[in-house]
Amino acid sequence: MTKQATPTPSRAGAEEASSTGVIEKETVETADRAQLQREHEEKKAEQKGRIEELDAETLLKLLHQMILIRRFEEKCAESYSLGKIGGFCHLYIGQEAVAVGALAAIREDDYVLTSYRDHGHALVRGTSPDEIMAELYGKASGCSAGKGGSMHLFDAEKNFLGGHAIVGGQIPLATGVAFASKYKGTDQVTLCFFGEAAVNQGAFHESMNMAQLWRLPCIYICENNQYGMGTSLERAMSLQDVSQKACAYELASEFIDGMDVLAVREVVARAAERARKHYLPTLLEVRTYRFMGHSMSDPGNYRSRAEIEKYQERDPIKLFTASLREKNILDDNRLAEIENEVREAIEHATRFADESPEPDPKELYTHIYANQ
Amino acid sequence: MAVMTMREALNQALREELQRDEKVFLMGEEVAAYQGAYKVSKGLLEEFGNKRVIDTPITELGFAGLGVGAAMVGLRPIVEFMTFNFSILATDQIINSAAKMLYMSGGQYNIPIVFRGPNGSAFQVSSQHSQAMESWYAYFPGIKVVMPSTPADAKGLLKSAIRDDDPVIFLEQERMYGNKGEVPEDEDFTIPLGVADVKREGKDATIVARSLMVPVALKAAEELEKQGVSCEVIDPRTIRPLDIETIINSVKKTNRVVIAEESHPFCGVGAEISAEIMERAFDFLDAPVRRVSGADVPMPYAKNLEKLAIPDINTIVKAVREVAYLD
Ligand SMILES: Cc1ncc(C[n+]2csc(CCOP(=O)(O)OP(=O)(O)O)c2C)c(N)n1
Ligand SMILES: [Mg+2]
């Protein structure tokens, strides 16, 4: 599993991209439909192979979670435009399979940390949509008491150690959480999610080194959606195979298609076993795509239509729905049921958030020190 | 003179200085193709090309240090932090390298670099994205710290900062990028660092305000005028070097001072100004110096709490009435 720590040539194109400044990317105007259809069929065939290993209930739960995130985020976009949500709001649409697949592979007592793009992770971790929406609305009943907002969802009961807004900031933190598990002698593992742009921070490299040096049970999951704000991976990273960065630290690593929820689950399960049994860290590069702008205020005109269409064709929910249908696990009725349940949950959450009171003014001065 | 926004004034200063001196270049996250997260560098990539307007990876410590190194051997970098919250990652190179290089090399290496970007609160972006960093940087000898409050000051001071031979921290404010004002279009227009500006003359009380608090203080002064209190509003514009003389002269005239700041009070710039006033003009004071600062808490997300954390017109009016013993 561990790749050899030999130097590898970077991907073609990296050479020119490594010069500073803009690289004019050739943008194909329209996506090749037939090609996309062929790819879809291939991906589905792969995913159907994995379906065998799981029971229908588990599979439908994964679908339910993915749809919950999708609809929740759509609601967030709407509420943001109504001014009910403020500040920065980063949506997870397109990346659902990553959080859903990964969190399906760990135990409830394991730990999870992520970046500011955190709504999906919190939802799957089991924080109630009510409390998440209330947090986004800046209400006292929010999961961070209205103090954190979209970028700082926390839920100690669910071992969800936060959304963090400094790019790369959560990586050393997660390493520390894993260190503590080993120190205490438990077999809990830590999942640390971050974007590919965070890989350029020193904090990432320093953490990889310590994790392997001290054999810490941490799984680093790079959600490679190929853009850090408006900057594409090629324009910011000399060696773009993120999983290969592990070689420098002798870490185990794998590359996964992040549009296939079952593929993600399978690989994270493997990494979790390694962490639990042998206190070994893993770096996973999960290739995905965000369908929306970087945040609600990003017009997103640095990507071509064709590129976005290509990935929409590979929509993780569309793929999984098709696979489940072909395996006769899902039909129209069941899908409608799921959509209904999700709609009700989100309506409830929105009402709850709307009706909850703002934080009491004296809360401004609470939570600064532990024993105030 | 032309009326323009703070954003446009900054853009003009950058453009003029890039034109004037080949050694000047701009680097930072999203400054080139995206034209700046807050569009301050709009059009610059197109005009100057990617040799001089450079998009960096998200790697603040790295590109800040790279800038300092380039400055050691003759270039004049302008490093943009998308916000100054992220400069925290780069403080090692700013403080341990840029601030100390000239001194520890016995005068051999000066560092002509500008670190600029928005500082302080924005709109509901919570604790990690709403920090006023001026007292951190002003603490260190070897660094200059500039905080403009009008488009004209922004342009004139940024041009001086770029021409300065020392490291300058240039703090903008996201909430102010859209503020408009008259700006001289003369390419030789500069404002020297270290010179305060009397934004409004008055005789009963002095309000010392910087950055975001200047327009707020001016509105408070208008309100106080109606209440029969004439306020002088002084904007130091540069925090280090600090033009304490202008402040002291005003205090000698009005005998009462309120210092308004967006930052936390503890170990803040207001505390420093207050100490200077105490040392130099104690006998002229008719009331203790009063600070109006941002709440001494991390910035909360909730709109109602955020509002309480930042001083407004009323808090300044109240403080001035207090030092004038009106209530
Ligand atoms: C240290 C730091 N620098 C810059 C930013 C501003 N910023 C927020 S998100 C982001 C892009 C991060 O991209 P990536 O890590 O790929 O995650 P993604 O947003 O794609 O999920 C940037 C530049 C920040 N929050 N922290
Ligand atoms: Mg990304």
mmCIF file of C-alpha atoms in Angstrom, chain B residues 18-301:
data_model
loop_
_atom_site.group_PDB
_atom_site.id
_atom_site.type_symbol
_atom_site.label_atom_id
_atom_site.label_comp_id
_atom_site.label_asym_id
_atom_site.label_seq_id
_atom_site.Cartn_x
_atom_site.Cartn_y
_atom_site.Cartn_z
ATOM 1 C CA LEU B 18 3.918 49.600 -10.943
ATOM 2 C CA GLN B 19 4.293 51.974 -13.891
ATOM 3 C CA ARG B 20 6.871 54.120 -12.166
ATOM 4 C CA ASP B 21 9.252 51.433 -10.988
ATOM 5 C CA GLU B 22 10.070 48.145 -12.690
ATOM 6 C CA LYS B 23 11.283 46.746 -9.361
ATOM 7 C CA VAL B 24 7.790 46.913 -7.905
ATOM 8 C CA PHE B 25 5.652 43.794 -8.242
ATOM 9 C CA LEU B 26 2.414 42.594 -6.666
ATOM 10 C CA MET B 27 1.843 39.092 -5.368
ATOM 11 C CA GLY B 28 -0.826 37.340 -3.371
ATOM 12 C CA GLU B 29 -3.772 34.986 -3.479
ATOM 13 C CA GLU B 30 -6.186 35.739 -6.335
ATOM 14 C CA VAL B 31 -4.576 39.115 -7.106
ATOM 15 C CA ALA B 32 -4.062 38.440 -10.802
ATOM 16 C CA ALA B 33 -6.614 36.424 -12.802
ATOM 17 C CA TYR B 34 -9.419 36.896 -10.257
ATOM 18 C CA GLN B 35 -8.424 40.596 -9.953
ATOM 19 C CA GLY B 36 -8.294 40.434 -6.180
ATOM 20 C CA ALA B 37 -10.728 38.898 -3.722
ATOM 21 C CA TYR B 38 -11.981 42.466 -3.154
ATOM 22 C CA LYS B 39 -11.083 43.665 -6.659
ATOM 23 C CA VAL B 40 -8.383 46.067 -5.505
ATOM 24 C CA SER B 41 -6.023 44.771 -8.203
ATOM 25 C CA LYS B 42 -8.575 45.003 -10.996
ATOM 26 C CA GLY B 43 -7.003 45.316 -14.438
ATOM 27 C CA LEU B 44 -3.430 45.069 -13.197
ATOM 28 C CA LEU B 45 -2.678 41.642 -14.634
ATOM 29 C CA GLU B 46 -3.886 42.805 -18.007
ATOM 30 C CA GLU B 47 -1.736 45.907 -17.898
ATOM 31 C CA PHE B 48 1.447 44.537 -16.346
ATOM 32 C CA GLY B 49 1.433 40.850 -17.191
ATOM 33 C CA ASN B 50 2.111 37.849 -15.042
ATOM 34 C CA LYS B 51 5.713 38.706 -14.345
ATOM 35 C CA ARG B 52 4.625 41.607 -12.181
ATOM 36 C CA VAL B 53 1.169 40.637 -10.964
ATOM 37 C CA ILE B 54 1.411 37.175 -9.525
ATOM 38 C CA ASP B 55 -1.132 34.690 -8.206
ATOM 39 C CA THR B 56 0.329 32.643 -5.372
ATOM 40 C CA PRO B 57 -0.678 29.315 -3.876
ATOM 41 C CA ILE B 58 -2.344 29.529 -0.454
ATOM 42 C CA THR B 59 0.950 29.564 1.324
ATOM 43 C CA GLU B 60 1.218 32.786 3.302
ATOM 44 C CA LEU B 61 4.391 32.076 5.224
ATOM 45 C CA GLY B 62 6.103 31.073 2.027
ATOM 46 C CA PHE B 63 5.252 34.032 -0.168
ATOM 47 C CA ALA B 64 5.717 36.564 2.644
ATOM 48 C CA GLY B 65 9.225 35.227 3.184
ATOM 49 C CA LEU B 66 9.847 35.091 -0.547
ATOM 50 C CA GLY B 67 8.953 38.759 -0.684
ATOM 51 C CA VAL B 68 11.389 39.615 2.090
ATOM 52 C CA GLY B 69 14.148 37.704 0.329
ATOM 53 C CA ALA B 70 13.452 39.480 -2.949
ATOM 54 C CA ALA B 71 13.519 42.794 -1.111
ATOM 55 C CA MET B 72 16.951 41.984 0.334
ATOM 56 C CA VAL B 73 18.411 42.015 -3.149
ATOM 57 C CA GLY B 74 16.730 45.030 -4.652
ATOM 58 C CA LEU B 75 13.129 44.303 -5.583
ATOM 59 C CA ARG B 76 10.218 46.191 -4.027
ATOM 60 C CA PRO B 77 7.462 43.634 -3.421
ATOM 61 C CA ILE B 78 3.871 44.425 -2.572
ATOM 62 C CA VAL B 79 2.438 41.376 -0.868
ATOM 63 C CA GLU B 80 -1.333 41.231 -0.584
ATOM 64 C CA PHE B 81 -2.935 39.207 2.165
ATOM 65 C CA MET B 82 -6.447 38.295 1.137
ATOM 66 C CA THR B 83 -7.236 39.465 4.647
ATOM 67 C CA PHE B 84 -4.872 40.255 7.489
ATOM 68 C CA ASN B 85 -6.262 37.320 9.429
ATOM 69 C CA PHE B 86 -4.137 35.166 7.157
ATOM 70 C CA SER B 87 -1.050 37.280 7.803
ATOM 71 C CA ILE B 88 -0.975 35.510 11.140
ATOM 72 C CA LEU B 89 0.476 32.534 9.281
ATOM 73 C CA ALA B 90 3.197 34.795 7.895
ATOM 74 C CA THR B 91 4.158 36.612 11.088
ATOM 75 C CA ASP B 92 7.396 34.662 11.402
ATOM 76 C CA GLN B 93 8.753 36.141 8.195
ATOM 77 C CA ILE B 94 7.284 39.586 8.813
ATOM 78 C CA ILE B 95 8.549 39.889 12.356
ATOM 79 C CA ASN B 96 11.586 37.643 12.562
ATOM 80 C CA SER B 97 12.866 38.518 9.111
ATOM 81 C CA ALA B 98 11.495 41.781 7.721
ATOM 82 C CA ALA B 99 11.451 43.754 10.968
ATOM 83 C CA LYS B 100 14.879 42.667 12.155
ATOM 84 C CA MET B 101 16.978 42.361 9.016
ATOM 85 C CA LEU B 102 18.378 45.890 8.863
ATOM 86 C CA TYR B 103 19.298 45.903 12.530
ATOM 87 C CA MET B 104 20.816 42.476 12.837
ATOM 88 C CA SER B 105 22.819 42.921 9.640
ATOM 89 C CA GLY B 106 24.309 46.084 11.079
ATOM 90 C CA GLY B 107 22.624 48.235 8.485
ATOM 91 C CA GLN B 108 23.491 46.123 5.429
ATOM 92 C CA TYR B 109 20.043 44.886 4.395
ATOM 93 C CA ASN B 110 16.997 47.113 4.458
ATOM 94 C CA ILE B 111 13.670 45.598 3.413
ATOM 95 C CA PRO B 112 11.545 47.752 1.101
ATOM 96 C CA ILE B 113 8.345 45.723 1.163
ATOM 97 C CA VAL B 114 4.643 46.460 1.626
ATOM 98 C CA PHE B 115 2.268 43.933 3.132
ATOM 99 C CA ARG B 116 -1.266 45.061 2.449
ATOM 100 C CA GLY B 117 -4.871 43.889 2.614
ATOM 101 C CA PRO B 118 -8.072 44.287 4.607
ATOM 102 C CA ASN B 119 -7.845 44.313 8.400
ATOM 103 C CA GLY B 120 -10.519 44.204 11.079
ATOM 104 C CA SER B 121 -14.132 43.190 10.890
ATOM 105 C CA ALA B 122 -16.096 42.421 7.753
ATOM 106 C CA PHE B 123 -19.742 41.351 7.774
ATOM 107 C CA GLN B 124 -20.606 38.386 9.988
ATOM 108 C CA VAL B 125 -17.525 36.368 9.195
ATOM 109 C CA SER B 126 -16.951 35.344 12.813
ATOM 110 C CA SER B 127 -13.904 34.906 15.018
ATOM 111 C CA GLN B 128 -11.167 33.777 12.648
ATOM 112 C CA HIS B 129 -11.968 36.350 9.970
ATOM 113 C CA SER B 130 -12.598 39.580 11.887
ATOM 114 C CA GLN B 131 -9.390 40.550 13.612
ATOM 115 C CA ALA B 132 -7.779 43.962 13.885
ATOM 116 C CA MET B 133 -4.053 43.273 13.849
ATOM 117 C CA GLU B 134 -2.467 46.725 14.089
ATOM 118 C CA SER B 135 -1.181 46.462 17.634
ATOM 119 C CA TRP B 136 0.626 43.202 16.810
ATOM 120 C CA TYR B 137 2.677 44.784 14.067
ATOM 121 C CA ALA B 138 3.040 48.232 15.616
ATOM 122 C CA TYR B 139 4.653 46.554 18.624
ATOM 123 C CA PHE B 140 7.819 45.761 16.693
ATOM 124 C CA PRO B 141 10.478 48.359 15.984
ATOM 125 C CA GLY B 142 11.560 48.021 12.383
ATOM 126 C CA ILE B 143 8.049 47.884 10.933
ATOM 127 C CA LYS B 144 5.849 50.802 9.914
ATOM 128 C CA VAL B 145 2.079 50.533 10.172
ATOM 129 C CA VAL B 146 -0.350 52.552 8.069
ATOM 130 C CA MET B 147 -4.155 52.731 8.344
ATOM 131 C CA PRO B 148 -5.914 55.041 5.887
ATOM 132 C CA SER B 149 -9.515 56.135 6.349
ATOM 133 C CA THR B 150 -10.308 58.018 3.142
ATOM 134 C CA PRO B 151 -9.719 57.281 -0.541
ATOM 135 C CA ALA B 152 -7.261 60.183 -0.839
ATOM 136 C CA ASP B 153 -5.285 59.078 2.204
ATOM 137 C CA ALA B 154 -5.332 55.518 0.906
ATOM 138 C CA LYS B 155 -3.806 56.557 -2.384
ATOM 139 C CA GLY B 156 -1.242 58.987 -1.032
ATOM 140 C CA LEU B 157 -0.148 56.735 1.796
ATOM 141 C CA LEU B 158 0.058 53.584 -0.305
ATOM 142 C CA LYS B 159 2.311 55.339 -2.789
ATOM 143 C CA SER B 160 4.557 56.479 0.045
ATOM 144 C CA ALA B 161 4.542 53.001 1.545
ATOM 145 C CA ILE B 162 5.674 51.488 -1.749
ATOM 146 C CA ARG B 163 8.441 54.076 -2.085
ATOM 147 C CA ASP B 164 9.510 53.614 1.533
ATOM 148 C CA ASP B 165 12.738 51.706 2.165
ATOM 149 C CA ASP B 166 11.395 49.795 5.164
ATOM 150 C CA PRO B 167 8.742 47.120 5.693
ATOM 151 C CA VAL B 168 5.290 48.687 5.809
ATOM 152 C CA ILE B 169 2.127 47.006 6.997
ATOM 153 C CA PHE B 170 -0.690 48.711 5.111
ATOM 154 C CA LEU B 171 -4.058 48.011 6.681
ATOM 155 C CA GLU B 172 -7.202 48.516 4.639
ATOM 156 C CA GLN B 173 -10.734 47.784 5.835
ATOM 157 C CA GLU B 174 -13.216 45.620 3.967
ATOM 158 C CA ARG B 175 -16.190 47.639 5.137
ATOM 159 C CA MET B 176 -14.589 50.777 3.664
ATOM 160 C CA TYR B 177 -13.637 49.643 0.138
ATOM 161 C CA GLY B 178 -16.819 51.168 -1.274
ATOM 162 C CA ASN B 179 -16.487 54.499 0.590
ATOM 163 C CA LYS B 180 -16.170 57.443 -1.769
ATOM 164 C CA GLY B 181 -14.137 60.615 -1.637
ATOM 165 C CA GLU B 182 -12.167 63.140 -3.661
ATOM 166 C CA VAL B 183 -8.740 61.960 -4.744
ATOM 167 C CA PRO B 184 -5.970 63.958 -6.422
ATOM 168 C CA GLU B 185 -5.055 62.365 -9.729
ATOM 169 C CA ASP B 186 -1.586 63.831 -9.884
ATOM 170 C CA GLU B 187 0.943 61.006 -10.160
ATOM 171 C CA ASP B 188 3.255 62.768 -7.763
ATOM 172 C CA PHE B 189 0.612 63.003 -5.067
ATOM 173 C CA THR B 190 1.848 61.256 -1.949
ATOM 174 C CA ILE B 191 1.205 61.654 1.754
ATOM 175 C CA PRO B 192 4.216 61.227 4.015
ATOM 176 C CA LEU B 193 4.111 58.420 6.555
ATOM 177 C CA GLY B 194 3.985 59.571 10.149
ATOM 178 C CA VAL B 195 1.804 62.636 9.705
ATOM 179 C CA ALA B 196 -1.610 62.772 11.372
ATOM 180 C CA ASP B 197 -4.546 64.564 9.823
ATOM 181 C CA VAL B 198 -7.079 66.737 11.602
ATOM 182 C CA LYS B 199 -10.280 65.475 10.006
ATOM 183 C CA ARG B 200 -12.419 68.010 11.828
ATOM 184 C CA GLU B 201 -11.520 70.969 13.988
ATOM 185 C CA GLY B 202 -13.141 71.527 17.354
ATOM 186 C CA LYS B 203 -12.469 72.968 20.770
ATOM 187 C CA ASP B 204 -14.240 70.991 23.513
ATOM 188 C CA ALA B 205 -12.960 67.438 23.086
ATOM 189 C CA THR B 206 -10.562 65.451 20.915
ATOM 190 C CA ILE B 207 -11.531 62.164 19.327
ATOM 191 C CA VAL B 208 -8.575 60.144 18.062
ATOM 192 C CA ALA B 209 -9.819 57.608 15.559
ATOM 193 C CA ARG B 210 -8.289 55.439 12.855
ATOM 194 C CA SER B 211 -9.506 53.418 9.898
ATOM 195 C CA LEU B 212 -13.124 52.262 10.243
ATOM 196 C CA MET B 213 -13.669 54.491 13.269
ATOM 197 C CA VAL B 214 -12.892 57.766 11.473
ATOM 198 C CA PRO B 215 -16.192 58.095 9.601
ATOM 199 C CA VAL B 216 -17.989 56.910 12.725
ATOM 200 C CA ALA B 217 -16.199 59.520 14.846
ATOM 201 C CA LEU B 218 -17.034 62.234 12.323
ATOM 202 C CA LYS B 219 -20.708 61.340 12.494
ATOM 203 C CA ALA B 220 -20.506 61.299 16.285
ATOM 204 C CA ALA B 221 -18.923 64.743 16.139
ATOM 205 C CA GLU B 222 -21.829 66.022 14.033
ATOM 206 C CA GLU B 223 -24.261 64.645 16.552
ATOM 207 C CA LEU B 224 -22.302 66.182 19.433
ATOM 208 C CA GLU B 225 -22.217 69.537 17.661
ATOM 209 C CA LYS B 226 -26.011 69.493 17.825
ATOM 210 C CA GLN B 227 -25.698 68.837 21.541
ATOM 211 C CA GLY B 228 -23.387 71.801 21.927
ATOM 212 C CA VAL B 229 -20.067 69.922 22.107
ATOM 213 C CA SER B 230 -17.430 70.866 19.560
ATOM 214 C CA CYS B 231 -15.158 67.918 18.739
ATOM 215 C CA GLU B 232 -11.817 67.754 17.024
ATOM 216 C CA VAL B 233 -11.304 64.475 15.148
ATOM 217 C CA ILE B 234 -7.734 63.385 14.617
ATOM 218 C CA ASP B 235 -6.725 60.511 12.382
ATOM 219 C CA PRO B 236 -3.113 59.479 13.014
ATOM 220 C CA ARG B 237 -3.147 57.642 9.628
ATOM 221 C CA THR B 238 0.181 56.066 10.489
ATOM 222 C CA ILE B 239 0.363 54.081 13.712
ATOM 223 C CA ARG B 240 4.121 53.692 13.626
ATOM 224 C CA PRO B 241 5.732 56.164 13.371
ATOM 225 C CA LEU B 242 2.997 57.880 15.380
ATOM 226 C CA ASP B 243 2.503 61.616 15.015
ATOM 227 C CA ILE B 244 1.939 62.148 18.723
ATOM 228 C CA GLU B 245 2.653 65.877 18.465
ATOM 229 C CA THR B 246 -0.544 66.581 16.556
ATOM 230 C CA ILE B 247 -2.535 64.637 19.126
ATOM 231 C CA ILE B 248 -0.855 66.375 22.060
ATOM 232 C CA ASN B 249 -1.416 69.803 20.537
ATOM 233 C CA SER B 250 -5.095 69.033 20.195
ATOM 234 C CA VAL B 251 -5.317 67.762 23.773
ATOM 235 C CA LYS B 252 -3.680 70.935 25.013
ATOM 236 C CA LYS B 253 -6.458 72.822 23.274
ATOM 237 C CA THR B 254 -9.482 70.681 24.202
ATOM 238 C CA ASN B 255 -8.302 69.090 27.468
ATOM 239 C CA ARG B 256 -10.455 66.023 26.896
ATOM 240 C CA VAL B 257 -9.783 62.900 24.814
ATOM 241 C CA VAL B 258 -11.663 59.887 23.578
ATOM 242 C CA ILE B 259 -9.787 57.270 21.559
ATOM 243 C CA ALA B 260 -12.016 55.244 19.260
ATOM 244 C CA GLU B 261 -10.805 51.955 17.801
ATOM 245 C CA GLU B 262 -12.255 48.833 16.282
ATOM 246 C CA SER B 263 -9.592 46.626 17.869
ATOM 247 C CA HIS B 264 -9.593 45.004 21.301
ATOM 248 C CA PRO B 265 -8.606 47.419 24.079
ATOM 249 C CA PHE B 266 -6.039 45.226 25.848
ATOM 250 C CA CYS B 267 -2.466 46.101 24.833
ATOM 251 C CA GLY B 268 -3.945 48.035 21.930
ATOM 252 C CA VAL B 269 -2.926 51.116 20.003
ATOM 253 C CA GLY B 270 -5.404 53.130 22.072
ATOM 254 C CA ALA B 271 -3.558 52.099 25.222
ATOM 255 C CA GLU B 272 -0.306 53.336 23.723
ATOM 256 C CA ILE B 273 -1.766 56.692 22.692
ATOM 257 C CA SER B 274 -3.349 57.031 26.099
ATOM 258 C CA ALA B 275 -0.001 56.425 27.820
ATOM 259 C CA GLU B 276 1.702 58.995 25.598
ATOM 260 C CA ILE B 277 -0.948 61.582 26.444
ATOM 261 C CA MET B 278 -0.544 60.826 30.140
ATOM 262 C CA GLU B 279 3.211 61.264 29.928
ATOM 263 C CA ARG B 280 3.209 64.390 27.825
ATOM 264 C CA ALA B 281 0.030 66.258 28.611
ATOM 265 C CA PHE B 282 -1.199 65.073 31.995
ATOM 266 C CA ASP B 283 -1.467 68.601 33.309
ATOM 267 C CA PHE B 284 -3.700 69.611 30.448
ATOM 268 C CA LEU B 285 -6.288 66.886 31.007
ATOM 269 C CA ASP B 286 -9.619 67.825 32.567
ATOM 270 C CA ALA B 287 -10.810 64.220 32.568
ATOM 271 C CA PRO B 288 -9.203 60.801 32.329
ATOM 272 C CA VAL B 289 -8.493 59.623 28.782
ATOM 273 C CA ARG B 290 -11.337 57.402 27.657
ATOM 274 C CA ARG B 291 -11.052 54.507 25.178
ATOM 275 C CA VAL B 292 -13.908 53.200 23.091
ATOM 276 C CA SER B 293 -12.749 49.859 21.711
ATOM 277 C CA GLY B 294 -14.094 46.738 20.075
ATOM 278 C CA ALA B 295 -15.461 44.309 22.648
ATOM 279 C CA ASP B 296 -12.759 42.326 24.422
ATOM 280 C CA VAL B 297 -14.065 39.081 22.948
ATOM 281 C CA PRO B 298 -13.484 37.065 19.763
ATOM 282 C CA MET B 299 -15.881 38.273 17.083
ATOM 283 C CA PRO B 300 -19.218 36.437 17.191
ATOM 284 C CA TYR B 301 -21.155 35.461 14.056
#
